[in-house]
Amino acid sequence: MLAVKETREKKETSREEEQQKRFFNYQKDGDSLQVNQLEEEGTFRVDNSITGGAYFINSEGQQKNCNCPDYVNRCTCFNPPVQCKHIIAVNNWSDWQNRAKDRRDGKHNFDPHKYLIKVTGKDYLEVKFRLHWFRLENAAWDIKTEIAHLDLEKGIALVRADIFDEKGNHKSSGLPLC
């Protein structure tokens, strides 16, 4: 009987281990969490589309609190409290909003000149850098690509790119000429 009792005892975990568990939960469930900022400063609602739950996060200075059972019953046992997946979602959403605002205000430090290469004697900015620059300038816009022509024997692929604004309006198309 004593051996059974010992195996039922909880293993002590560190704050870092508990935070890592919450981060893994966020990685697993993050796509199902919808963050909404409420009118009161520092207050958020996080809806979970899988469980149908709605949780409220409020800020007290730098500390955020959540009303979910995980935060109330487990995360607050640590000092400072471990962040539940809802608080992690709010922090990531806030960071994304701040980066989007900085991009709208032109506060990014991308200098395309640093990435230019010479192709047949002319300056050329590789596609990966053009896409990065585009995302910095137009975070909410979308690019859809489609293979227009593929010739594996010759090693040729022509790709059409269409650009859409944040409302889904078609803005531009591109197709390289042969």
JSON list of C-alpha atoms in Angstrom, two decimals:
[
{"chain": "A", "resi": 1, "resn": "MET", "atom": "CA", "xyz": [0.00, 0.00, 0.00]},
{"chain": "A", "resi": 2, "resn": "LEU", "atom": "CA", "xyz": [2.84, 2.36, 0.81]},
{"chain": "A", "resi": 3, "resn": "ALA", "atom": "CA", "xyz": [4.40, 1.88, -2.65]},
{"chain": "A", "resi": 4, "resn": "VAL", "atom": "CA", "xyz": [1.11, 2.83, -4.34]},
{"chain": "A", "resi": 5, "resn": "LYS", "atom": "CA", "xyz": [0.83, 5.96, -2.21]},
{"chain": "A", "resi": 6, "resn": "GLU", "atom": "CA", "xyz": [4.35, 7.05, -3.15]},
{"chain": "A", "resi": 7, "resn": "THR", "atom": "CA", "xyz": [3.67, 6.73, -6.90]},
{"chain": "A", "resi": 8, "resn": "ARG", "atom": "CA", "xyz": [0.55, 8.89, -6.62]},
{"chain": "A", "resi": 9, "resn": "GLU", "atom": "CA", "xyz": [2.48, 11.81, -5.12]},
{"chain": "A", "resi": 10, "resn": "LYS", "atom": "CA", "xyz": [3.03, 14.67, -7.54]},
{"chain": "A", "resi": 11, "resn": "LYS", "atom": "CA", "xyz": [6.50, 15.30, -8.79]},
{"chain": "A", "resi": 12, "resn": "GLU", "atom": "CA", "xyz": [7.68, 18.84, -8.08]},
{"chain": "A", "resi": 13, "resn": "THR", "atom": "CA", "xyz": [8.28, 20.76, -11.29]},
{"chain": "A", "resi": 14, "resn": "SER", "atom": "CA", "xyz": [10.18, 23.96, -11.74]},
{"chain": "A", "resi": 15, "resn": "ARG", "atom": "CA", "xyz": [8.62, 27.18, -12.90]},
{"chain": "A", "resi": 16, "resn": "GLU", "atom": "CA", "xyz": [10.55, 26.88, -16.18]},
{"chain": "A", "resi": 17, "resn": "GLU", "atom": "CA", "xyz": [9.19, 23.36, -16.80]},
{"chain": "A", "resi": 18, "resn": "GLU", "atom": "CA", "xyz": [5.64, 24.54, -16.14]},
{"chain": "A", "resi": 19, "resn": "GLN", "atom": "CA", "xyz": [6.08, 27.54, -18.44]},
{"chain": "A", "resi": 20, "resn": "GLN", "atom": "CA", "xyz": [7.44, 25.25, -21.16]},
{"chain": "A", "resi": 21, "resn": "LYS", "atom": "CA", "xyz": [4.32, 23.05, -20.83]},
{"chain": "A", "resi": 22, "resn": "ARG", "atom": "CA", "xyz": [2.10, 26.13, -21.33]},
{"chain": "A", "resi": 23, "resn": "PHE", "atom": "CA", "xyz": [4.14, 27.21, -24.34]},
{"chain": "A", "resi": 24, "resn": "PHE", "atom": "CA", "xyz": [3.75, 23.73, -25.91]},
{"chain": "A", "resi": 25, "resn": "ASN", "atom": "CA", "xyz": [-0.01, 23.95, -25.24]},
{"chain": "A", "resi": 26, "resn": "TYR", "atom": "CA", "xyz": [-0.05, 27.32, -26.98]},
{"chain": "A", "resi": 27, "resn": "GLN", "atom": "CA", "xyz": [1.89, 25.92, -29.96]},
{"chain": "A", "resi": 28, "resn": "LYS", "atom": "CA", "xyz": [-0.59, 23.04, -30.21]},
{"chain": "A", "resi": 29, "resn": "ASP", "atom": "CA", "xyz": [-3.79, 25.09, -29.71]},
{"chain": "A", "resi": 30, "resn": "GLY", "atom": "CA", "xyz": [-2.70, 28.59, -30.82]},
{"chain": "A", "resi": 31, "resn": "ASP", "atom": "CA", "xyz": [-4.59, 28.50, -34.13]},
{"chain": "A", "resi": 32, "resn": "SER", "atom": "CA", "xyz": [-7.85, 27.94, -32.26]},
{"chain": "A", "resi": 33, "resn": "LEU", "atom": "CA", "xyz": [-7.38, 31.02, -30.03]},
{"chain": "A", "resi": 34, "resn": "GLN", "atom": "CA", "xyz": [-8.91, 34.32, -31.17]},
{"chain": "A", "resi": 35, "resn": "VAL", "atom": "CA", "xyz": [-7.71, 37.43, -29.30]},
{"chain": "A", "resi": 36, "resn": "ASN", "atom": "CA", "xyz": [-9.93, 40.49, -29.04]},
{"chain": "A", "resi": 37, "resn": "GLN", "atom": "CA", "xyz": [-8.92, 43.69, -27.30]},
{"chain": "A", "resi": 38, "resn": "LEU", "atom": "CA", "xyz": [-11.77, 45.09, -25.20]},
{"chain": "A", "resi": 39, "resn": "GLU", "atom": "CA", "xyz": [-12.53, 48.78, -24.71]},
{"chain": "A", "resi": 40, "resn": "GLU", "atom": "CA", "xyz": [-11.02, 48.93, -21.22]},
{"chain": "A", "resi": 41, "resn": "GLU", "atom": "CA", "xyz": [-7.26, 49.48, -21.49]},
{"chain": "A", "resi": 42, "resn": "GLY", "atom": "CA", "xyz": [-5.26, 46.28, -20.94]},
{"chain": "A", "resi": 43, "resn": "THR", "atom": "CA", "xyz": [-8.28, 43.95, -21.09]},
{"chain": "A", "resi": 44, "resn": "PHE", "atom": "CA", "xyz": [-8.62, 41.14, -23.63]},
{"chain": "A", "resi": 45, "resn": "ARG", "atom": "CA", "xyz": [-11.00, 38.31, -24.44]},
{"chain": "A", "resi": 46, "resn": "VAL", "atom": "CA", "xyz": [-9.58, 35.07, -25.83]},
{"chain": "A", "resi": 47, "resn": "ASP", "atom": "CA", "xyz": [-12.06, 32.72, -27.50]},
{"chain": "A", "resi": 48, "resn": "ASN", "atom": "CA", "xyz": [-11.16, 29.06, -27.97]},
{"chain": "A", "resi": 49, "resn": "SER", "atom": "CA", "xyz": [-12.89, 27.71, -31.08]},
{"chain": "A", "resi": 50, "resn": "ILE", "atom": "CA", "xyz": [-12.23, 24.08, -30.05]},
{"chain": "A", "resi": 51, "resn": "THR", "atom": "CA", "xyz": [-13.72, 24.18, -26.56]},
{"chain": "A", "resi": 52, "resn": "GLY", "atom": "CA", "xyz": [-16.05, 27.13, -27.05]},
{"chain": "A", "resi": 53, "resn": "GLY", "atom": "CA", "xyz": [-14.54, 28.72, -23.96]},
{"chain": "A", "resi": 54, "resn": "ALA", "atom": "CA", "xyz": [-14.05, 32.46, -23.55]},
{"chain": "A", "resi": 55, "resn": "TYR", "atom": "CA", "xyz": [-11.42, 33.75, -21.14]},
{"chain": "A", "resi": 56, "resn": "PHE", "atom": "CA", "xyz": [-10.62, 37.25, -19.98]},
{"chain": "A", "resi": 57, "resn": "ILE", "atom": "CA", "xyz": [-7.14, 38.62, -19.50]},
{"chain": "A", "resi": 58, "resn": "ASN", "atom": "CA", "xyz": [-6.47, 41.86, -17.65]},
{"chain": "A", "resi": 59, "resn": "SER", "atom": "CA", "xyz": [-3.26, 43.70, -16.94]},
{"chain": "A", "resi": 60, "resn": "GLU", "atom": "CA", "xyz": [-2.13, 44.92, -13.56]},
{"chain": "A", "resi": 61, "resn": "GLY", "atom": "CA", "xyz": [1.03, 46.83, -14.40]},
{"chain": "A", "resi": 62, "resn": "GLN", "atom": "CA", "xyz": [3.33, 44.41, -16.24]},
{"chain": "A", "resi": 63, "resn": "GLN", "atom": "CA", "xyz": [1.48, 41.35, -14.84]},
{"chain": "A", "resi": 64, "resn": "LYS", "atom": "CA", "xyz": [-1.36, 39.79, -16.84]},
{"chain": "A", "resi": 65, "resn": "ASN", "atom": "CA", "xyz": [-4.02, 37.63, -15.19]},
{"chain": "A", "resi": 66, "resn": "CYS", "atom": "CA", "xyz": [-6.43, 35.16, -16.79]},
{"chain": "A", "resi": 67, "resn": "ASN", "atom": "CA", "xyz": [-9.65, 33.66, -15.47]},
{"chain": "A", "resi": 68, "resn": "CYS", "atom": "CA", "xyz": [-9.09, 30.22, -17.05]},
{"chain": "A", "resi": 69, "resn": "PRO", "atom": "CA", "xyz": [-8.93, 27.24, -14.65]},
{"chain": "A", "resi": 70, "resn": "ASP", "atom": "CA", "xyz": [-5.32, 26.46, -15.57]},
{"chain": "A", "resi": 71, "resn": "TYR", "atom": "CA", "xyz": [-4.16, 29.96, -14.61]},
{"chain": "A", "resi": 72, "resn": "VAL", "atom": "CA", "xyz": [-6.30, 30.24, -11.47]},
{"chain": "A", "resi": 73, "resn": "ASN", "atom": "CA", "xyz": [-5.56, 26.75, -10.12]},
{"chain": "A", "resi": 74, "resn": "ARG", "atom": "CA", "xyz": [-2.00, 26.04, -11.29]},
{"chain": "A", "resi": 75, "resn": "CYS", "atom": "CA", "xyz": [-0.14, 28.99, -12.82]},
{"chain": "A", "resi": 76, "resn": "THR", "atom": "CA", "xyz": [-0.60, 31.23, -9.79]},
{"chain": "A", "resi": 77, "resn": "CYS", "atom": "CA", "xyz": [1.16, 28.68, -7.57]},
{"chain": "A", "resi": 78, "resn": "PHE", "atom": "CA", "xyz": [4.43, 30.10, -8.89]},
{"chain": "A", "resi": 79, "resn": "ASN", "atom": "CA", "xyz": [5.96, 33.49, -8.14]},
{"chain": "A", "resi": 80, "resn": "PRO", "atom": "CA", "xyz": [5.78, 35.19, -10.54]},
{"chain": "A", "resi": 81, "resn": "PRO", "atom": "CA", "xyz": [2.84, 33.24, -12.02]},
{"chain": "A", "resi": 82, "resn": "VAL", "atom": "CA", "xyz": [3.39, 31.05, -15.08]},
{"chain": "A", "resi": 83, "resn": "GLN", "atom": "CA", "xyz": [1.68, 32.39, -18.21]},
{"chain": "A", "resi": 84, "resn": "CYS", "atom": "CA", "xyz": [-1.21, 30.24, -19.47]},
{"chain": "A", "resi": 85, "resn": "LYS", "atom": "CA", "xyz": [-1.70, 29.73, -23.22]},
{"chain": "A", "resi": 86, "resn": "HIS", "atom": "CA", "xyz": [-4.28, 32.55, -23.27]},
{"chain": "A", "resi": 87, "resn": "ILE", "atom": "CA", "xyz": [-1.80, 35.08, -21.85]},
{"chain": "A", "resi": 88, "resn": "ILE", "atom": "CA", "xyz": [0.84, 33.85, -24.31]},
{"chain": "A", "resi": 89, "resn": "ALA", "atom": "CA", "xyz": [-1.71, 34.38, -27.13]},
{"chain": "A", "resi": 90, "resn": "VAL", "atom": "CA", "xyz": [-2.40, 37.95, -25.93]},
{"chain": "A", "resi": 91, "resn": "ASN", "atom": "CA", "xyz": [1.33, 38.73, -25.70]},
{"chain": "A", "resi": 92, "resn": "ASN", "atom": "CA", "xyz": [1.96, 37.41, -29.22]},
{"chain": "A", "resi": 93, "resn": "TRP", "atom": "CA", "xyz": [-1.08, 39.28, -30.57]},
{"chain": "A", "resi": 94, "resn": "SER", "atom": "CA", "xyz": [0.11, 42.52, -28.91]},
{"chain": "A", "resi": 95, "resn": "ASP", "atom": "CA", "xyz": [3.62, 42.07, -30.33]},
{"chain": "A", "resi": 96, "resn": "TRP", "atom": "CA", "xyz": [2.15, 41.46, -33.79]},
{"chain": "A", "resi": 97, "resn": "GLN", "atom": "CA", "xyz": [-0.03, 44.59, -33.50]},
{"chain": "A", "resi": 98, "resn": "ASN", "atom": "CA", "xyz": [2.98, 46.69, -32.47]},
{"chain": "A", "resi": 99, "resn": "ARG", "atom": "CA", "xyz": [5.10, 45.37, -35.35]},
{"chain": "A", "resi": 100, "resn": "ALA", "atom": "CA", "xyz": [2.25, 46.03, -37.82]},
{"chain": "A", "resi": 101, "resn": "LYS", "atom": "CA", "xyz": [1.93, 49.61, -36.50]},
{"chain": "A", "resi": 102, "resn": "ASP", "atom": "CA", "xyz": [5.69, 50.13, -36.84]},
{"chain": "A", "resi": 103, "resn": "ARG", "atom": "CA", "xyz": [5.55, 48.86, -40.42]},
{"chain": "A", "resi": 104, "resn": "ARG", "atom": "CA", "xyz": [2.63, 51.18, -41.24]},
{"chain": "A", "resi": 105, "resn": "ASP", "atom": "CA", "xyz": [4.62, 54.05, -39.76]},
{"chain": "A", "resi": 106, "resn": "GLY", "atom": "CA", "xyz": [7.64, 53.10, -41.87]},
{"chain": "A", "resi": 107, "resn": "LYS", "atom": "CA", "xyz": [9.67, 52.00, -38.83]},
{"chain": "A", "resi": 108, "resn": "HIS", "atom": "CA", "xyz": [11.46, 49.03, -40.26]},
{"chain": "A", "resi": 109, "resn": "ASN", "atom": "CA", "xyz": [15.14, 48.84, -40.99]},
{"chain": "A", "resi": 110, "resn": "PHE", "atom": "CA", "xyz": [15.19, 46.80, -44.19]},
{"chain": "A", "resi": 111, "resn": "ASP", "atom": "CA", "xyz": [17.79, 48.13, -46.61]},
{"chain": "A", "resi": 112, "resn": "PRO", "atom": "CA", "xyz": [17.49, 46.30, -49.96]},
{"chain": "A", "resi": 113, "resn": "HIS", "atom": "CA", "xyz": [20.87, 47.63, -51.10]},
{"chain": "A", "resi": 114, "resn": "LYS", "atom": "CA", "xyz": [22.60, 45.29, -48.64]},
{"chain": "A", "resi": 115, "resn": "TYR", "atom": "CA", "xyz": [21.16, 42.26, -50.44]},
{"chain": "A", "resi": 116, "resn": "LEU", "atom": "CA", "xyz": [21.70, 43.16, -54.09]},
{"chain": "A", "resi": 117, "resn": "ILE", "atom": "CA", "xyz": [23.65, 40.73, -56.23]},
{"chain": "A", "resi": 118, "resn": "LYS", "atom": "CA", "xyz": [24.93, 41.10, -59.79]},
{"chain": "A", "resi": 119, "resn": "VAL", "atom": "CA", "xyz": [23.15, 39.10, -62.49]},
{"chain": "A", "resi": 120, "resn": "THR", "atom": "CA", "xyz": [24.44, 39.61, -66.03]},
{"chain": "A", "resi": 121, "resn": "GLY", "atom": "CA", "xyz": [26.08, 42.80, -64.84]},
{"chain": "A", "resi": 122, "resn": "LYS", "atom": "CA", "xyz": [22.92, 44.31, -63.30]},
{"chain": "A", "resi": 123, "resn": "ASP", "atom": "CA", "xyz": [21.78, 44.70, -59.69]},
{"chain": "A", "resi": 124, "resn": "TYR", "atom": "CA", "xyz": [19.24, 42.05, -58.69]},
{"chain": "A", "resi": 125, "resn": "LEU", "atom": "CA", "xyz": [17.29, 41.59, -55.46]},
{"chain": "A", "resi": 126, "resn": "GLU", "atom": "CA", "xyz": [16.49, 37.91, -54.90]},
{"chain": "A", "resi": 127, "resn": "VAL", "atom": "CA", "xyz": [12.84, 36.93, -54.50]},
{"chain": "A", "resi": 128, "resn": "LYS", "atom": "CA", "xyz": [13.23, 35.93, -50.84]},
{"chain": "A", "resi": 129, "resn": "PHE", "atom": "CA", "xyz": [14.38, 39.49, -50.02]},
{"chain": "A", "resi": 130, "resn": "ARG", "atom": "CA", "xyz": [11.68, 41.10, -52.15]},
{"chain": "A", "resi": 131, "resn": "LEU", "atom": "CA", "xyz": [9.07, 39.03, -50.30]},
{"chain": "A", "resi": 132, "resn": "HIS", "atom": "CA", "xyz": [10.53, 40.00, -46.93]},
{"chain": "A", "resi": 133, "resn": "TRP", "atom": "CA", "xyz": [10.46, 43.67, -47.88]},
{"chain": "A", "resi": 134, "resn": "PHE", "atom": "CA", "xyz": [6.89, 43.34, -49.19]},
{"chain": "A", "resi": 135, "resn": "ARG", "atom": "CA", "xyz": [5.75, 41.76, -45.89]},
{"chain": "A", "resi": 136, "resn": "LEU", "atom": "CA", "xyz": [7.35, 44.56, -43.90]},
{"chain": "A", "resi": 137, "resn": "GLU", "atom": "CA", "xyz": [5.59, 47.20, -45.98]},
{"chain": "A", "resi": 138, "resn": "ASN", "atom": "CA", "xyz": [2.23, 45.41, -46.38]},
{"chain": "A", "resi": 139, "resn": "ALA", "atom": "CA", "xyz": [1.77, 42.95, -43.51]},
{"chain": "A", "resi": 140, "resn": "ALA", "atom": "CA", "xyz": [-1.97, 42.44, -44.11]},
{"chain": "A", "resi": 141, "resn": "TRP", "atom": "CA", "xyz": [-1.69, 41.99, -47.88]},
{"chain": "A", "resi": 142, "resn": "ASP", "atom": "CA", "xyz": [-1.56, 38.63, -49.60]},
{"chain": "A", "resi": 143, "resn": "ILE", "atom": "CA", "xyz": [0.39, 37.08, -52.47]},
{"chain": "A", "resi": 144, "resn": "LYS", "atom": "CA", "xyz": [-1.04, 34.13, -54.36]},
{"chain": "A", "resi": 145, "resn": "THR", "atom": "CA", "xyz": [1.20, 32.22, -56.75]},
{"chain": "A", "resi": 146, "resn": "GLU", "atom": "CA", "xyz": [0.44, 29.74, -59.49]},
{"chain": "A", "resi": 147, "resn": "ILE", "atom": "CA", "xyz": [2.76, 27.78, -61.75]},
{"chain": "A", "resi": 148, "resn": "ALA", "atom": "CA", "xyz": [2.01, 29.05, -65.26]},
{"chain": "A", "resi": 149, "resn": "HIS", "atom": "CA", "xyz": [4.51, 26.84, -67.08]},
{"chain": "A", "resi": 150, "resn": "LEU", "atom": "CA", "xyz": [6.76, 24.02, -65.93]},
{"chain": "A", "resi": 151, "resn": "ASP", "atom": "CA", "xyz": [9.37, 22.31, -68.11]},
{"chain": "A", "resi": 152, "resn": "LEU", "atom": "CA", "xyz": [11.38, 19.89, -66.01]},
{"chain": "A", "resi": 153, "resn": "GLU", "atom": "CA", "xyz": [13.59, 18.84, -68.91]},
{"chain": "A", "resi": 154, "resn": "LYS", "atom": "CA", "xyz": [14.78, 22.40, -69.49]},
{"chain": "A", "resi": 155, "resn": "GLY", "atom": "CA", "xyz": [14.66, 23.31, -65.79]},
{"chain": "A", "resi": 156, "resn": "ILE", "atom": "CA", "xyz": [12.21, 26.17, -66.39]},
{"chain": "A", "resi": 157, "resn": "ALA", "atom": "CA", "xyz": [9.35, 27.24, -64.14]},
{"chain": "A", "resi": 158, "resn": "LEU", "atom": "CA", "xyz": [7.26, 30.34, -64.80]},
{"chain": "A", "resi": 159, "resn": "VAL", "atom": "CA", "xyz": [5.24, 31.47, -61.82]},
{"chain": "A", "resi": 160, "resn": "ARG", "atom": "CA", "xyz": [2.42, 34.01, -61.89]},
{"chain": "A", "resi": 161, "resn": "ALA", "atom": "CA", "xyz": [2.07, 36.15, -58.76]},
{"chain": "A", "resi": 162, "resn": "ASP", "atom": "CA", "xyz": [-1.10, 38.05, -57.85]},
{"chain": "A", "resi": 163, "resn": "ILE", "atom": "CA", "xyz": [-1.19, 40.65, -55.07]},
{"chain": "A", "resi": 164, "resn": "PHE", "atom": "CA", "xyz": [-4.29, 41.37, -52.97]},
{"chain": "A", "resi": 165, "resn": "ASP", "atom": "CA", "xyz": [-4.76, 44.12, -50.37]},
{"chain": "A", "resi": 166, "resn": "GLU", "atom": "CA", "xyz": [-6.10, 43.58, -46.84]},
{"chain": "A", "resi": 167, "resn": "LYS", "atom": "CA", "xyz": [-9.71, 43.67, -48.16]},
{"chain": "A", "resi": 168, "resn": "GLY", "atom": "CA", "xyz": [-9.02, 41.05, -50.83]},
{"chain": "A", "resi": 169, "resn": "ASN", "atom": "CA", "xyz": [-8.95, 43.51, -53.74]},
{"chain": "A", "resi": 170, "resn": "HIS", "atom": "CA", "xyz": [-6.67, 42.45, -56.58]},
{"chain": "A", "resi": 171, "resn": "LYS", "atom": "CA", "xyz": [-3.88, 45.01, -56.90]},
{"chain": "A", "resi": 172, "resn": "SER", "atom": "CA", "xyz": [-1.31, 43.59, -59.29]},
{"chain": "A", "resi": 173, "resn": "SER", "atom": "CA", "xyz": [-0.12, 40.56, -61.26]},
{"chain": "A", "resi": 174, "resn": "GLY", "atom": "CA", "xyz": [3.30, 39.52, -62.35]},
{"chain": "A", "resi": 175, "resn": "LEU", "atom": "CA", "xyz": [4.52, 36.93, -64.82]},
{"chain": "A", "resi": 176, "resn": "PRO", "atom": "CA", "xyz": [8.11, 36.88, -66.04]},
{"chain": "A", "resi": 177, "resn": "LEU", "atom": "CA", "xyz": [8.57, 37.15, -69.78]},
{"chain": "A", "resi": 178, "resn": "CYS", "atom": "CA", "xyz": [10.70, 34.58, -71.59]}
]
